[in-house]
Short mmCIF file of C-alpha atoms in Angstrom, two decimals:
data_model
loop_
_atom_site.label_atom_id
_atom_site.label_comp_id
_atom_site.label_asym_id
_atom_site.label_seq_id
_atom_site.Cartn_x
_atom_site.Cartn_y
_atom_site.Cartn_z
CA UNK A 5 -13.50 -49.35 -31.21
CA UNK A 6 -11.95 -51.57 -33.89
CA UNK A 7 -8.51 -53.06 -33.36
CA UNK A 8 -5.63 -51.40 -35.19
CA UNK A 9 -4.21 -53.12 -38.26
CA UNK A 10 -1.14 -52.59 -40.44
CA UNK A 11 -3.31 -50.53 -42.80
CA UNK A 12 -3.70 -47.90 -40.09
CA UNK A 13 0.06 -47.31 -40.05
CA UNK A 14 0.59 -46.94 -43.81
CA UNK A 15 1.24 -43.19 -43.44
CA UNK A 16 3.59 -43.58 -40.50
CA UNK A 17 7.18 -42.56 -41.19
CA UNK A 18 9.46 -44.55 -38.86
CA UNK A 19 12.68 -42.76 -37.90
CA UNK A 20 15.86 -44.84 -37.20
CA UNK A 21 16.41 -43.16 -33.84
CA UNK A 22 12.96 -44.05 -32.47
CA UNK A 23 12.86 -45.56 -29.00
CA UNK A 24 10.27 -47.97 -27.59
CA UNK A 25 8.46 -44.93 -26.14
CA UNK A 26 8.30 -43.31 -29.61
CA UNK A 27 6.66 -46.43 -31.03
CA UNK A 28 4.18 -46.45 -28.17
CA UNK A 29 3.32 -42.77 -28.71
CA UNK A 30 2.80 -43.39 -32.41
CA UNK A 31 0.38 -46.20 -31.63
CA UNK A 32 -1.54 -43.91 -29.29
CA UNK A 33 -1.66 -41.15 -31.94
CA UNK A 34 -2.95 -43.53 -34.67
CA UNK A 35 -5.51 -44.96 -32.28
CA UNK A 36 -6.81 -41.52 -31.42
CA UNK A 37 -7.07 -40.55 -35.09
CA UNK A 38 -8.96 -43.76 -35.86
CA UNK A 39 -11.31 -43.13 -32.97
CA UNK A 40 -11.92 -39.52 -34.14
CA UNK A 41 -12.64 -40.81 -37.65
CA UNK A 42 -15.25 -43.21 -36.33
CA UNK A 43 -16.88 -40.45 -34.26
CA UNK A 44 -16.86 -38.11 -37.25
CA UNK A 45 -18.47 -40.66 -39.57
CA UNK A 46 -21.10 -41.55 -36.97
CA UNK A 47 -22.00 -37.90 -36.38
CA UNK A 48 -21.99 -37.20 -40.07
CA UNK A 49 -24.48 -40.04 -40.61
CA UNK A 50 -26.65 -38.88 -37.71
CA UNK A 51 -26.54 -35.32 -39.04
CA UNK A 52 -27.65 -36.48 -42.50
CA UNK A 53 -30.53 -38.42 -40.99
CA UNK A 54 -31.62 -35.43 -38.89
CA UNK A 55 -31.49 -33.11 -41.93
CA UNK A 56 -33.48 -35.58 -44.00
CA UNK A 57 -36.08 -35.87 -41.23
CA UNK A 58 -36.36 -32.06 -40.97
CA UNK A 59 -36.77 -31.69 -44.72
CA UNK A 60 -39.54 -34.29 -44.71
CA UNK A 61 -41.31 -32.53 -41.84
CA UNK A 62 -41.03 -29.18 -43.63
CA UNK A 63 -42.40 -30.66 -46.84
CA UNK A 64 -45.32 -32.13 -44.95
CA UNK A 65 -46.09 -28.71 -43.54
CA UNK A 66 -45.59 -27.04 -46.95
CA UNK A 67 -42.84 -24.90 -45.49
CA UNK A 68 -39.44 -23.97 -46.76
CA UNK A 69 -36.44 -25.27 -44.74
CA UNK A 70 -35.76 -23.16 -41.69
CA UNK A 71 -32.05 -22.72 -42.47
CA UNK A 72 -30.83 -21.55 -45.84
CA UNK A 73 -27.37 -20.32 -46.71
CA UNK A 74 -26.38 -17.93 -49.50
CA UNK A 75 -24.93 -19.68 -52.52
CA UNK A 76 -21.78 -17.59 -52.24
CA UNK A 77 -21.14 -16.64 -48.59
CA UNK A 78 -19.67 -13.18 -48.12
CA UNK A 79 -17.22 -12.03 -45.50
CA UNK A 80 -19.24 -9.96 -42.96
CA UNK A 81 -18.46 -6.23 -43.28
CA UNK A 82 -17.48 -5.80 -39.63
CA UNK A 83 -14.98 -8.65 -39.75
CA UNK A 84 -13.71 -7.48 -43.12
CA UNK A 85 -12.97 -3.98 -41.80
CA UNK A 86 -11.19 -5.41 -38.78
CA UNK A 87 -9.00 -7.62 -40.98
CA UNK A 88 -8.19 -4.99 -43.58
CA UNK A 89 -8.07 -1.77 -41.57
CA UNK A 90 -6.90 -2.92 -38.12
CA UNK A 91 -4.71 -5.87 -39.05
CA UNK A 92 -3.54 -4.94 -42.57
CA UNK A 93 -4.85 -8.25 -43.89
CA UNK A 94 -5.70 -9.27 -47.46
CA UNK A 95 -6.57 -12.31 -49.66
CA UNK A 96 -9.58 -13.41 -47.60
CA UNK A 97 -10.74 -16.90 -48.60
CA UNK A 98 -13.64 -18.93 -47.22
CA UNK A 99 -12.25 -22.29 -46.03
CA UNK A 100 -15.46 -23.90 -44.80
CA UNK A 101 -18.98 -23.27 -43.58
CA UNK A 102 -20.16 -26.02 -41.34
CA UNK A 103 -22.59 -27.01 -38.61
CA UNK A 104 -20.88 -27.97 -35.38
CA UNK A 105 -21.16 -31.55 -34.12
CA UNK A 106 -20.75 -32.70 -30.52
CA UNK A 107 -17.17 -33.80 -31.28
CA UNK A 108 -16.37 -30.19 -32.34
CA UNK A 109 -17.38 -28.80 -28.94
CA UNK A 110 -16.41 -31.77 -26.78
CA UNK A 111 -13.74 -30.54 -24.33
CA UNK A 112 -12.14 -34.03 -24.26
CA UNK A 113 -11.49 -33.85 -28.04
CA UNK A 114 -10.43 -30.18 -28.10
CA UNK A 115 -10.29 -29.74 -31.85
CA UNK A 116 -12.28 -28.56 -34.87
CA UNK A 117 -12.51 -30.98 -37.80
CA UNK A 118 -12.49 -29.52 -41.31
CA UNK A 119 -13.25 -32.38 -43.74
CA UNK A 120 -11.77 -32.02 -47.26
CA UNK A 121 -15.18 -32.92 -48.66
CA UNK A 122 -16.63 -29.71 -47.20
CA UNK A 123 -13.72 -27.35 -47.86
CA UNK A 124 -14.65 -24.52 -50.25
CA UNK A 125 -11.13 -24.03 -51.54
CA UNK A 126 -7.66 -25.34 -50.70
CA UNK A 127 -5.99 -22.35 -52.36
CA UNK A 128 -5.59 -20.55 -49.05
CA UNK A 129 -2.40 -22.58 -48.49
CA UNK A 130 0.84 -22.01 -50.38
CA UNK A 131 3.06 -24.87 -51.64
CA UNK A 132 5.42 -24.71 -48.66
CA UNK A 133 2.55 -24.94 -46.18
CA UNK A 134 1.03 -27.91 -48.04
CA UNK A 135 4.35 -29.79 -47.95
CA UNK A 136 4.75 -29.15 -44.23
CA UNK A 137 1.24 -30.40 -43.52
CA UNK A 138 1.75 -33.53 -45.62
CA UNK A 139 4.83 -34.27 -43.48
CA UNK A 140 2.54 -34.14 -40.41
CA UNK A 141 4.02 -30.85 -39.29
CA UNK A 142 1.66 -28.42 -37.50
CA UNK A 143 1.47 -24.84 -38.73
CA UNK A 144 1.22 -22.24 -36.00
CA UNK A 145 -1.28 -19.54 -36.92
CA UNK A 146 -3.35 -16.81 -35.33
CA UNK A 147 -7.15 -17.13 -35.29
CA UNK A 148 -9.49 -14.16 -34.88
CA UNK A 149 -12.41 -15.35 -32.77
CA UNK A 150 -16.02 -14.17 -33.21
CA UNK A 151 -15.31 -11.93 -30.18
CA UNK A 152 -12.44 -10.38 -32.23
CA UNK A 153 -9.93 -11.77 -29.72
CA UNK A 154 -6.79 -13.20 -31.35
CA UNK A 155 -5.69 -16.69 -30.29
CA UNK A 156 -2.73 -18.83 -31.39
CA UNK A 157 -3.70 -22.24 -32.83
CA UNK A 158 -2.07 -25.26 -34.50
CA UNK A 159 -3.34 -26.13 -37.97
CA UNK A 160 -2.84 -29.76 -39.01
CA UNK A 161 -3.63 -32.32 -41.72
CA UNK A 162 -5.04 -35.73 -40.74
CA UNK A 163 -5.41 -38.72 -43.04
CA UNK A 164 -8.12 -41.12 -41.87
CA UNK A 165 -8.32 -44.02 -44.30
CA UNK A 166 -10.73 -42.78 -46.96
CA UNK A 167 -11.10 -39.32 -45.46
CA UNK A 168 -8.61 -36.47 -45.11
CA UNK A 169 -9.24 -33.33 -43.12
CA UNK A 170 -7.64 -30.22 -41.69
CA UNK A 171 -7.75 -29.90 -37.92
CA UNK A 172 -7.51 -26.92 -35.59
CA UNK A 173 -6.04 -27.76 -32.19
CA UNK A 174 -4.46 -25.89 -29.30
CA UNK A 175 -6.69 -23.35 -27.51
CA UNK A 176 -9.81 -24.73 -29.25
CA UNK A 177 -11.53 -25.38 -25.91
CA UNK A 178 -11.04 -21.75 -24.85
CA UNK A 179 -12.42 -20.58 -28.23
CA UNK A 180 -15.53 -22.72 -27.76
CA UNK A 181 -16.01 -21.41 -24.20
CA UNK A 182 -15.26 -17.75 -24.91
CA UNK A 183 -17.71 -17.63 -27.82
CA UNK A 184 -20.36 -19.96 -26.34
CA UNK A 185 -20.21 -22.32 -29.31
CA UNK A 186 -22.58 -25.26 -29.11
CA UNK A 187 -23.89 -28.22 -31.13
CA UNK A 188 -25.75 -27.20 -34.34
CA UNK A 189 -24.21 -23.70 -34.39
CA UNK A 190 -23.16 -22.78 -37.95
CA UNK A 191 -19.75 -21.23 -38.32
CA UNK A 192 -17.55 -19.98 -41.15
CA UNK A 193 -13.75 -20.29 -41.13
CA UNK A 194 -11.96 -17.72 -43.26
CA UNK A 195 -8.26 -17.45 -44.03
CA UNK A 196 -6.28 -14.34 -44.86
CA UNK A 197 -2.72 -13.09 -45.00
CA UNK A 198 -0.89 -10.42 -43.01
CA UNK A 199 2.50 -9.78 -44.64
CA UNK A 200 2.33 -13.24 -46.24
CA UNK A 201 1.68 -14.91 -42.82
CA UNK A 202 -1.31 -17.21 -42.62
CA UNK A 203 -4.18 -16.12 -40.35
CA UNK A 204 -7.68 -17.42 -39.74
CA UNK A 205 -10.97 -15.86 -38.68
CA UNK A 206 -13.96 -17.70 -37.21
CA UNK A 207 -17.40 -16.26 -37.77
CA UNK A 208 -20.53 -17.50 -35.92
CA UNK A 209 -23.67 -17.20 -38.04
#
């Protein structure tokens, strides 16, 4: 773990009424974000090396890659009917399709990282929601799990030096456990609206 520097606090907004405890909590928050960034970058690098190795092995065997995704992922019909018919939802947008890393299912981390570099579209958020996230406010939303159970989550925006990402926290550990999510599982995160309120749906491929 690298030591914190003034650069790590460039996005910190100090309030006049902060106490010594507030400053300490902010240091802890920034340190945790920096640690998560380092974990993310390490796992991303390891994942790239593993994919490269698998591709080389497949080429040596004159085989096509085992995993291939459609160029334009479609919302599964069963989930679409549940959103539209049972929940009265609309405006379904694919946020991300990603392979889960250890940090995504690690109970000590308890969050799902959604790197901007992998986001399909940011248009699932309205201007008000974007402004709230930029101010480091969490947006409370409902997430439909692969089991179709509905769970309340917090949706956040993290800035980590050169990388920015959305993050799902609160109840993430229970979502992982209830749906038996594990490392290398591929999931899709969809967003939709119910009476203009933001919702999410997680699909396990």
